[in-house]
Amino acid sequence: MYISKSFIPILKNNPSEAKIKSHQLMLRVGMIKQSSAGIYSWLPLGFKVMKKIEEIVRQEQNKIGAQEILMPTIQSSEIWKESGRYEDYGEEMLRIKDRQNREMLYGPTNEELVTDIFRSSVKSYKSLPQLLYHIQWKFRDEIRPRFGIMRCREFYMKDAYSFDISDKEAIFSYNKFFLSYLKTFKRLDLTAIPMAADTGPIGGNLSHEFIILAETGESKIYTDKRIFEVENAETKLEENSLENLRKKYEQFYSVTDDKFNKDEFESKVSEKNRLKTKGIEVGHIFYFGDKYSKAMQASVDLPGGKKDFVKMGSYGIGVSRLVGAIIEAKYDHKNEIMKWPISVAPYDVSIIPMINKNDSSALEKANQINSQFIKNGIDAIIDDTDENFSSKIKKMNLIGAPYQIILGKQIDGDLLEFKETGQEAKKINLNQIIKIIKEEKEKI
Ligand code: ATP
Ligand code: MG
């Protein structure tokens, strides 16, 4: 892709309305455009990143046996009246009336709708467990939308729901999501720590928030540093193994401010292991038993012939928020460089040829390189403009492809100036470059 032909509306300076890096960068390189307060359009660069995140989230849901569905954004108020949340949800819910004067709403979450789908078709314990998810826009009329897509009103979320016959089975489902979240964030090259959390308006008794550390985060966190050393590589998708994994995390004190208790923190965590900092909530999982199934009469036949309400959990990931969260975690402030993890990068590599009015040989070289990249499934962006060389490099440093090829005036035989964005350049040939990038992409 040539930069001159791409729809990447770059701004010369950081927009003054943006307070944190992710918001600044996303506006600066034209990843998003605000359409009204807390509502954004996603432009090609931003949309590409979000779609790659979505795909990783999807793959990790499928791996634990969750099945994808798609529920609508607009819901009827009826089911929310059944659960009792129509009033409780308050002003964050966007309420709409259709032409028949029926009360509708733009879904802020989907417990009611999915319970309604479940109860109309599943009648027996034999069909359990059921893990259903969808990836869909949500609307919450946040009182103060801020930080761009980090806290906005319309946002893209993966939400999953589990249905089980007993508490024990339901905790097994919960633990599957616990593991799948750790794996998802790892593939996004993020360290997300599971923290004991309050259940809030969703209700229930077991809950974890997945938080990534960032100074600009809105969650205050209090944790035992040793939680960062917990390993999950060997965990099998089997009941005991998953339970042990969650326990391995839970042995370390780690909470957000809702659950914080100073005495507990100081008695459980030695001074040298205490960490008080801030973070961004990228995921949240809840176990809430029969809270909705009881209110909405979602029951199944049990083995002995009796009936019981199903036990449910719900599991969210902020897919659109993750785009900003990755920037907050990865942006190099000192050198003004963004380097996307290759798993979600908008381009794998940028090619930066030095172009003069009367010399287009570097651009020709860029085209030759790109045709080899295309053959090898490598997605490159070429800066074919005649801007000066240093501003081209600055621009590519913000777009953030994880690799760069710099084609100066003189090209040294087969050897190309290649670098990992933000690192020292080295001179290697095209085959070696292709090998490096392909190997990295295979690790995703
Ligand atoms: P927060 O505490 O940040 O308001 P929440 O606890 O209300 O979030 P959940 O209901 O747990 O959110 O939603 C699941 C995920 O959706 C969150 O972990 C977060 O990543 C994302 N999310 C929630 N609200 C927003 C928002 N207003 N803008 C962008 N993403 C959001
Ligand atoms: Mg939450």
Coordinates of C-alpha atoms and ligand atoms in Angstrom, one line a residue:
M1 CA 0.0 0.0 0.0
Y2 CA 1.3 3.5 -0.9
I3 CA 0.8 6.1 1.7
S4 CA -0.3 8.6 -0.9
K5 CA -3.2 6.4 -1.9
S6 CA -4.2 5.3 1.6
F7 CA -6.8 6.9 3.8
I8 CA -4.6 7.9 6.7
P9 CA -5.4 11.5 7.5
I10 CA -2.3 12.4 9.5
L11 CA -2.3 15.6 11.6
K12 CA 0.8 17.7 11.9
N13 CA 0.5 18.2 15.6
N14 CA -1.0 16.5 18.6
P15 CA -4.7 17.5 18.9
S16 CA -5.1 19.7 21.9
E17 CA -8.3 18.1 23.1
A18 CA -6.6 14.7 23.8
K19 CA -5.1 14.2 27.2
I20 CA -3.6 10.8 27.1
K21 CA -1.2 9.3 24.5
S22 CA -3.5 6.7 23.0
H23 CA -6.1 9.4 22.3
Q24 CA -3.5 11.8 20.9
L25 CA -1.9 9.1 18.7
M26 CA -5.2 7.7 17.4
L27 CA -6.3 11.1 16.3
R28 CA -2.9 12.1 15.0
V29 CA -2.4 9.2 12.7
G30 CA -6.1 9.1 11.7
M31 CA -7.2 5.8 13.3
I32 CA -10.5 7.2 14.5
K33 CA -12.6 10.3 14.0
Q34 CA -15.0 11.6 16.6
S35 CA -18.5 11.9 15.2
S36 CA -20.2 13.1 18.4
A37 CA -19.4 13.1 22.1
G38 CA -18.0 9.6 23.0
I39 CA -18.9 8.2 19.5
Y40 CA -16.3 7.5 16.9
S41 CA -15.8 6.4 13.4
W42 CA -13.0 3.9 12.8
L43 CA -10.8 4.8 9.9
P44 CA -8.7 2.2 8.0
L45 CA -5.6 2.2 10.2
G46 CA -7.6 1.9 13.5
F47 CA -10.1 -0.5 12.1
K48 CA -7.4 -2.9 10.9
V49 CA -5.9 -3.0 14.4
M50 CA -9.3 -3.5 16.0
K51 CA -10.2 -6.3 13.6
K52 CA -6.9 -8.1 14.4
I53 CA -7.6 -7.9 18.1
E54 CA -11.1 -9.1 17.5
E55 CA -9.8 -12.2 15.6
I56 CA -7.4 -13.1 18.4
V57 CA -10.2 -12.8 21.0
R58 CA -12.5 -15.0 18.8
Q59 CA -9.9 -17.7 18.3
E60 CA -9.3 -17.9 22.1
Q61 CA -13.0 -18.1 22.8
N62 CA -13.4 -20.9 20.2
K63 CA -10.5 -22.8 21.8
I64 CA -12.4 -23.2 25.1
G65 CA -15.5 -24.4 23.2
A66 CA -17.5 -21.2 23.2
Q67 CA -19.8 -20.8 20.3
E68 CA -20.2 -17.5 18.4
I69 CA -23.6 -15.9 17.9
L70 CA -24.7 -12.4 17.0
M71 CA -27.3 -10.6 19.0
P72 CA -28.7 -7.3 17.9
T73 CA -27.7 -3.9 19.3
I74 CA -31.3 -2.8 19.8
Q75 CA -33.3 -4.8 22.5
S76 CA -36.8 -4.8 23.8
S77 CA -37.4 -3.4 27.3
E78 CA -39.6 -6.4 28.1
I79 CA -36.8 -8.7 29.1
W80 CA -35.1 -6.0 31.1
K81 CA -38.3 -5.5 33.0
E82 CA -38.4 -9.3 33.7
S83 CA -34.9 -9.2 35.2
G84 CA -35.6 -6.0 37.1
R85 CA -32.8 -4.1 35.6
Y86 CA -34.8 -1.8 33.4
E87 CA -35.1 0.7 36.3
D88 CA -31.9 -0.3 38.1
Y89 CA -29.6 0.4 35.1
G90 CA -30.2 4.1 35.3
E91 CA -29.2 6.8 33.0
E92 CA -26.4 4.9 31.4
M93 CA -29.0 3.0 29.3
L94 CA -30.0 4.7 26.1
R95 CA -33.8 4.3 25.9
I96 CA -35.6 4.6 22.5
K97 CA -39.2 4.4 21.4
D98 CA -40.1 2.9 18.1
R99 CA -43.0 4.2 15.9
Q100 CA -45.5 1.9 17.7
N101 CA -44.4 3.6 20.9
R102 CA -42.7 0.4 22.1
E103 CA -39.9 0.9 24.6
M104 CA -36.6 -0.3 23.1
L105 CA -33.0 0.3 24.2
Y106 CA -29.5 0.1 22.8
G107 CA -27.9 -2.8 24.6
P108 CA -25.3 -1.9 27.3
T109 CA -24.8 -5.7 27.9
N110 CA -26.6 -8.9 27.0
E111 CA -27.4 -11.0 30.1
E112 CA -31.2 -10.7 29.5
L113 CA -31.2 -11.3 25.8
V114 CA -29.0 -14.3 25.9
T115 CA -31.0 -15.8 28.8
D116 CA -34.1 -15.3 26.7
I117 CA -32.5 -17.1 23.8
F118 CA -31.3 -19.9 26.0
R119 CA -34.6 -20.5 27.8
S120 CA -36.6 -20.8 24.6
S121 CA -34.5 -23.7 23.3
V122 CA -32.6 -25.5 26.0
K123 CA -34.7 -27.8 28.2
S124 CA -32.4 -30.5 29.6
Y125 CA -29.2 -30.8 31.6
K126 CA -28.0 -33.0 28.7
S127 CA -27.3 -29.9 26.6
L128 CA -25.1 -28.3 29.2
P129 CA -22.7 -26.6 29.5
Q130 CA -23.4 -24.0 26.9
L131 CA -20.9 -21.2 26.3
L132 CA -22.1 -18.5 24.0
Y133 CA -20.5 -15.3 22.9
H134 CA -20.8 -12.5 20.5
I135 CA -18.7 -9.5 19.5
Q136 CA -21.0 -6.5 19.1
W137 CA -21.3 -2.8 19.7
K138 CA -22.6 -1.7 23.1
F139 CA -23.9 1.7 24.2
R140 CA -23.5 3.2 27.6
D141 CA -24.4 6.8 28.1
E142 CA -21.3 7.5 30.2
I143 CA -21.7 10.7 32.1
R144 CA -18.2 11.8 31.1
P145 CA -16.9 10.1 28.0
R146 CA -13.2 10.7 27.9
F147 CA -9.8 9.6 26.7
G148 CA -11.1 8.8 23.2
I149 CA -12.1 5.2 22.7
M150 CA -11.0 4.3 26.2
R151 CA -14.1 5.5 27.8
C152 CA -16.6 6.3 25.2
R153 CA -20.3 5.7 24.8
E154 CA -20.4 3.4 21.8
F155 CA -17.8 0.7 22.1
Y156 CA -17.0 -2.8 20.8
M157 CA -17.1 -5.6 23.3
K158 CA -16.8 -9.4 23.3
D159 CA -19.3 -10.7 25.8
A160 CA -19.7 -14.4 26.6
Y161 CA -22.2 -16.2 28.8
S162 CA -22.0 -19.6 30.4
F163 CA -24.9 -21.9 31.4
D164 CA -24.4 -24.8 33.7
I165 CA -26.2 -27.3 35.8
S166 CA -24.5 -26.7 39.2
D167 CA -22.2 -24.3 40.9
K168 CA -19.3 -26.7 40.5
E169 CA -19.8 -27.0 36.8
A170 CA -20.3 -23.3 36.5
I171 CA -17.0 -22.6 38.3
F172 CA -15.3 -24.9 35.7
S173 CA -16.7 -22.7 33.0
Y174 CA -15.6 -19.6 34.8
N175 CA -12.1 -21.0 35.0
K176 CA -12.0 -21.8 31.3
F177 CA -12.7 -18.1 30.6
F178 CA -10.1 -17.1 33.2
L179 CA -7.4 -19.1 31.2
S180 CA -8.6 -17.9 27.8
Y181 CA -8.3 -14.3 29.0
L182 CA -4.7 -14.8 30.1
K183 CA -3.9 -16.4 26.7
T184 CA -5.8 -13.7 24.7
F185 CA -3.9 -10.8 26.4
K186 CA -0.6 -12.6 26.1
R187 CA -1.1 -12.9 22.3
L188 CA -1.6 -9.1 22.3
D189 CA 1.7 -8.8 24.1
L190 CA 0.1 -7.4 27.2
T191 CA 0.6 -8.5 30.8
A192 CA -2.9 -8.4 32.2
I193 CA -3.3 -9.3 35.9
P194 CA -6.5 -10.8 37.2
M195 CA -7.7 -8.9 40.3
A196 CA -10.5 -9.7 42.7
A197 CA -13.3 -7.3 41.8
D198 CA -16.7 -6.1 42.9
T199 CA -19.6 -7.4 40.9
G200 CA -21.4 -4.0 40.5
P201 CA -24.7 -3.9 38.7
I202 CA -24.2 -7.3 37.1
G203 CA -24.4 -8.8 40.6
G204 CA -23.0 -12.1 41.9
N205 CA -20.2 -13.4 44.1
L206 CA -17.1 -14.3 42.1
S207 CA -15.5 -11.8 39.8
H208 CA -12.1 -10.8 38.4
E209 CA -11.0 -7.8 36.5
F210 CA -8.1 -8.1 34.1
I211 CA -5.9 -5.1 34.4
I212 CA -2.9 -3.9 32.5
L213 CA -0.6 -1.5 34.3
A214 CA -0.6 2.0 32.9
E215 CA -0.1 5.4 34.6
T216 CA -3.0 6.8 32.6
G217 CA -5.4 4.0 33.7
E218 CA -8.5 4.8 35.6
S219 CA -8.4 1.9 38.0
K220 CA -6.3 2.2 41.2
I221 CA -4.7 -1.1 42.0
Y222 CA -3.0 -2.6 45.0
T223 CA -1.1 -5.8 44.4
D224 CA 1.6 -8.1 45.5
K225 CA 4.3 -7.9 42.9
R226 CA 4.9 -11.6 42.9
I227 CA 1.6 -12.1 40.9
F228 CA 3.6 -11.0 37.8
E229 CA 5.6 -14.2 38.1
V230 CA 2.7 -16.7 37.9
E231 CA 3.0 -19.0 34.9
N232 CA 0.1 -20.5 33.0
A233 CA 1.8 -22.1 30.0
E234 CA 1.1 -25.7 31.1
T235 CA -2.5 -25.3 32.1
K236 CA -4.8 -28.0 30.6
L237 CA -8.4 -27.4 29.8
E238 CA -9.4 -29.7 32.7
E239 CA -11.1 -29.0 35.9
N240 CA -8.3 -29.4 38.5
S241 CA -5.7 -27.8 36.4
L242 CA -7.8 -24.7 35.8
E243 CA -8.8 -24.4 39.4
N244 CA -5.1 -24.6 40.4
L245 CA -4.3 -21.9 38.0
R246 CA -6.8 -19.5 39.5
K247 CA -5.6 -20.4 43.0
K248 CA -2.1 -19.6 41.9
Y249 CA -3.1 -16.1 41.2
E250 CA -5.5 -15.7 44.1
Q251 CA -2.8 -16.5 46.6
F252 CA -1.4 -13.0 46.0
Y253 CA -3.3 -10.0 47.2
S254 CA -4.4 -8.1 44.2
V255 CA -7.4 -5.8 44.1
T256 CA -8.8 -2.6 42.7
D257 CA -10.0 0.3 44.9
D258 CA -13.5 -1.0 45.4
K259 CA -12.1 -4.0 47.3
F260 CA -9.1 -2.3 48.8
N261 CA -8.5 -2.5 52.5
K262 CA -5.4 -1.0 53.9
D263 CA -5.0 -3.3 56.9
E264 CA -5.5 -6.4 54.8
F265 CA -3.0 -5.1 52.2
E266 CA -0.3 -4.4 54.8
S267 CA -0.8 -7.6 56.7
K268 CA -0.8 -9.9 53.6
V269 CA 1.9 -8.3 51.6
S270 CA 5.4 -7.5 52.8
E271 CA 6.6 -4.0 52.2
K272 CA 9.0 -5.0 49.5
N273 CA 6.3 -6.7 47.5
R274 CA 3.7 -4.0 47.7
L275 CA 2.7 -2.2 44.5
K276 CA 0.3 0.6 44.4
T277 CA -0.3 1.9 40.9
K278 CA -2.9 2.4 38.2
G279 CA -4.2 0.3 35.4
I280 CA -6.6 -0.1 32.6
E281 CA -9.5 -2.6 32.8
V282 CA -9.5 -4.6 29.6
G283 CA -11.7 -7.5 30.7
H284 CA -14.1 -8.5 33.5
I285 CA -15.6 -11.9 34.3
F286 CA -18.4 -12.6 36.7
Y287 CA -20.1 -15.6 38.2
F288 CA -23.6 -14.8 39.4
G289 CA -25.4 -18.2 39.8
D290 CA -29.1 -18.0 39.2
K291 CA -29.5 -14.2 39.5
Y292 CA -30.9 -13.9 36.0
S293 CA -32.1 -17.4 35.3
K294 CA -34.4 -17.3 38.3
A295 CA -35.8 -13.9 37.5
M296 CA -36.4 -14.9 33.9
Q297 CA -37.4 -18.5 34.6
A298 CA -34.6 -20.2 32.7
S299 CA -34.6 -23.7 34.0
V300 CA -33.6 -27.2 32.8
D301 CA -34.7 -30.8 33.6
L302 CA -32.2 -32.4 36.0
P303 CA -31.3 -36.1 35.9
G304 CA -33.8 -37.2 38.6
G305 CA -36.7 -35.4 36.8
K306 CA -36.7 -32.2 38.9
K307 CA -36.1 -28.8 37.4
D308 CA -33.6 -26.2 38.4
F309 CA -32.5 -22.7 37.3
V310 CA -29.3 -22.7 35.4
K311 CA -26.2 -21.2 36.9
M312 CA -24.7 -18.4 34.8
G313 CA -21.6 -16.3 34.4
S314 CA -20.7 -13.5 32.0
Y315 CA -17.3 -12.5 30.5
G316 CA -16.5 -9.3 28.8
I317 CA -13.5 -8.0 26.9
G318 CA -13.3 -4.4 25.7
V319 CA -12.1 -5.0 22.1
S320 CA -12.1 -1.4 21.1
R321 CA -10.6 -0.2 24.4
L322 CA -7.8 -2.6 23.8
V323 CA -6.6 -0.6 20.8
G324 CA -5.9 2.3 23.2
A325 CA -4.7 0.1 26.0
I326 CA -2.0 -1.4 23.7
I327 CA -0.8 2.1 22.8
E328 CA -0.7 3.1 26.5
A329 CA 1.4 0.1 27.2
K330 CA 3.7 0.2 24.2
Y331 CA 4.3 3.8 23.2
D332 CA 7.8 5.1 23.7
H333 CA 7.3 8.7 25.0
K334 CA 11.0 9.6 25.0
N335 CA 11.6 8.8 21.3
E336 CA 8.0 9.3 20.1
I337 CA 7.8 5.9 18.7
M338 CA 4.9 3.5 18.5
K339 CA 5.7 -0.2 17.8
W340 CA 2.6 -2.4 17.5
P341 CA 2.9 -6.0 18.5
I342 CA 3.1 -7.9 15.2
S343 CA -0.1 -9.8 16.1
V344 CA -2.2 -6.7 15.7
A345 CA 0.0 -4.2 13.7
P346 CA -1.8 -2.3 11.0
Y347 CA 1.2 -3.2 8.7
D348 CA 4.0 -5.6 9.3
V349 CA 6.7 -3.4 7.9
S350 CA 7.1 0.1 6.5
I351 CA 9.3 0.9 3.5
I352 CA 10.8 4.4 3.5
P353 CA 12.5 5.3 0.3
M354 CA 14.2 8.6 -0.2
I355 CA 12.6 10.2 -3.3
N356 CA 13.9 13.2 -5.2
K357 CA 12.2 14.8 -8.1
N358 CA 14.7 13.5 -10.6
D359 CA 15.5 10.2 -9.0
S360 CA 12.9 7.5 -8.3
S361 CA 15.3 4.6 -8.1
A362 CA 14.6 4.1 -4.4
L363 CA 10.9 3.9 -5.1
E364 CA 11.5 1.3 -7.7
K365 CA 13.5 -0.7 -5.3
A366 CA 10.6 -0.3 -2.7
N367 CA 8.2 -1.7 -5.3
Q368 CA 10.5 -4.7 -6.0
I369 CA 10.8 -5.4 -2.3
N370 CA 7.0 -5.1 -1.9
S371 CA 6.3 -7.6 -4.6
Q372 CA 8.4 -10.2 -2.7
F373 CA 6.6 -9.3 0.5
I374 CA 3.2 -9.8 -1.2
K375 CA 4.3 -13.3 -2.3
N376 CA 5.2 -14.1 1.2
G377 CA 2.1 -12.8 2.9
I378 CA 3.8 -9.7 4.4
D379 CA 1.8 -6.5 4.5
A380 CA 3.9 -3.4 3.8
I381 CA 3.2 0.3 3.6
I382 CA 5.4 2.3 1.4
D383 CA 5.9 6.0 1.8
D384 CA 5.9 7.1 -1.8
T385 CA 5.6 10.9 -1.0
D386 CA 8.3 13.4 -1.7
E387 CA 8.4 14.7 1.8
N388 CA 11.8 15.1 3.4
F389 CA 13.3 11.9 4.7
S390 CA 13.2 12.8 8.4
S391 CA 9.5 13.7 8.4
K392 CA 8.8 10.4 6.6
I393 CA 10.6 8.5 9.3
K394 CA 8.8 10.4 12.1
K395 CA 5.5 9.6 10.4
M396 CA 6.3 5.9 10.1
N397 CA 7.4 5.9 13.8
L398 CA 3.9 7.0 14.7
I399 CA 2.0 4.6 12.4
G400 CA 4.0 1.9 14.2
A401 CA 4.6 -1.0 11.9
P402 CA 7.0 -3.2 13.9
Y403 CA 9.7 -3.2 11.2
Q404 CA 11.2 -0.6 8.9
I405 CA 13.3 -0.7 5.7
I406 CA 15.1 2.5 4.9
L407 CA 16.1 3.0 1.3
G408 CA 18.6 5.9 1.2
K409 CA 20.4 7.4 -1.8
Q410 CA 22.8 4.5 -2.1
I411 CA 21.9 0.9 -1.9
D412 CA 24.7 -1.4 -0.9
G413 CA 24.4 -4.3 -3.3
D414 CA 22.0 -6.8 -1.9
L415 CA 22.1 -5.3 1.6
L416 CA 19.2 -3.3 3.0
E417 CA 18.9 -1.1 6.0
F418 CA 16.4 -2.9 8.2
K419 CA 15.4 -2.3 11.7
E420 CA 12.9 -3.3 14.3
T421 CA 11.1 0.0 14.9
G422 CA 12.9 2.0 17.5
Q423 CA 16.0 -0.2 17.5
E424 CA 19.4 0.1 15.7
A425 CA 19.4 -0.6 12.0
K426 CA 21.3 -3.5 10.5
K427 CA 22.3 -4.4 7.0
I428 CA 20.9 -7.7 5.7
N429 CA 19.5 -9.0 2.5
L430 CA 15.8 -9.3 1.5
N431 CA 15.6 -13.1 2.1
Q432 CA 16.8 -12.7 5.6
I433 CA 14.3 -9.9 6.2
I434 CA 11.5 -12.0 4.9
K435 CA 12.6 -14.9 7.1
I436 CA 12.6 -12.7 10.3
I437 CA 9.2 -11.3 9.7
K438 CA 7.6 -14.6 8.7
E439 CA 9.0 -16.2 11.8
E440 CA 7.6 -13.5 14.0
K441 CA 4.2 -13.8 12.3
E442 CA 4.1 -17.5 12.8
K443 CA 4.5 -17.1 16.6
I444 CA 1.2 -15.2 16.8
Ligands
ATP1 P1 -15.4 0.4 33.7 O1 -15.2 0.0 35.1 O2 -14.2 0.8 32.9 O3 -16.5 1.5 33.5 P2 -17.3 -1.7 33.5 O4 -16.8 -2.5 34.7 O5 -18.5 -0.9 33.5 O6 -16.0 -0.8 32.9 P3 -17.9 -4.2 32.1 O7 -19.3 -4.2 32.2 O8 -17.1 -5.1 33.0 O9 -17.4 -2.7 32.2 O10 -17.5 -4.4 30.5 C1 -16.5 -5.2 30.0 C2 -15.4 -4.5 29.4 O11 -15.8 -3.5 28.4 C3 -14.6 -3.7 30.3 O12 -13.6 -4.5 31.0 C4 -13.9 -2.6 29.4 O13 -12.7 -3.2 28.8 C5 -15.0 -2.4 28.4 N1 -15.7 -1.2 28.6 C6 -16.6 -0.9 29.5 N2 -17.1 0.3 29.4 C7 -16.5 0.9 28.4 C8 -16.5 2.2 27.8 N3 -17.3 3.1 28.3 N4 -15.7 2.5 26.8 C9 -14.9 1.5 26.3 N5 -14.8 0.3 26.8 C10 -15.6 -0.1 27.8
MG2 MG -16.0 -4.0 34.7

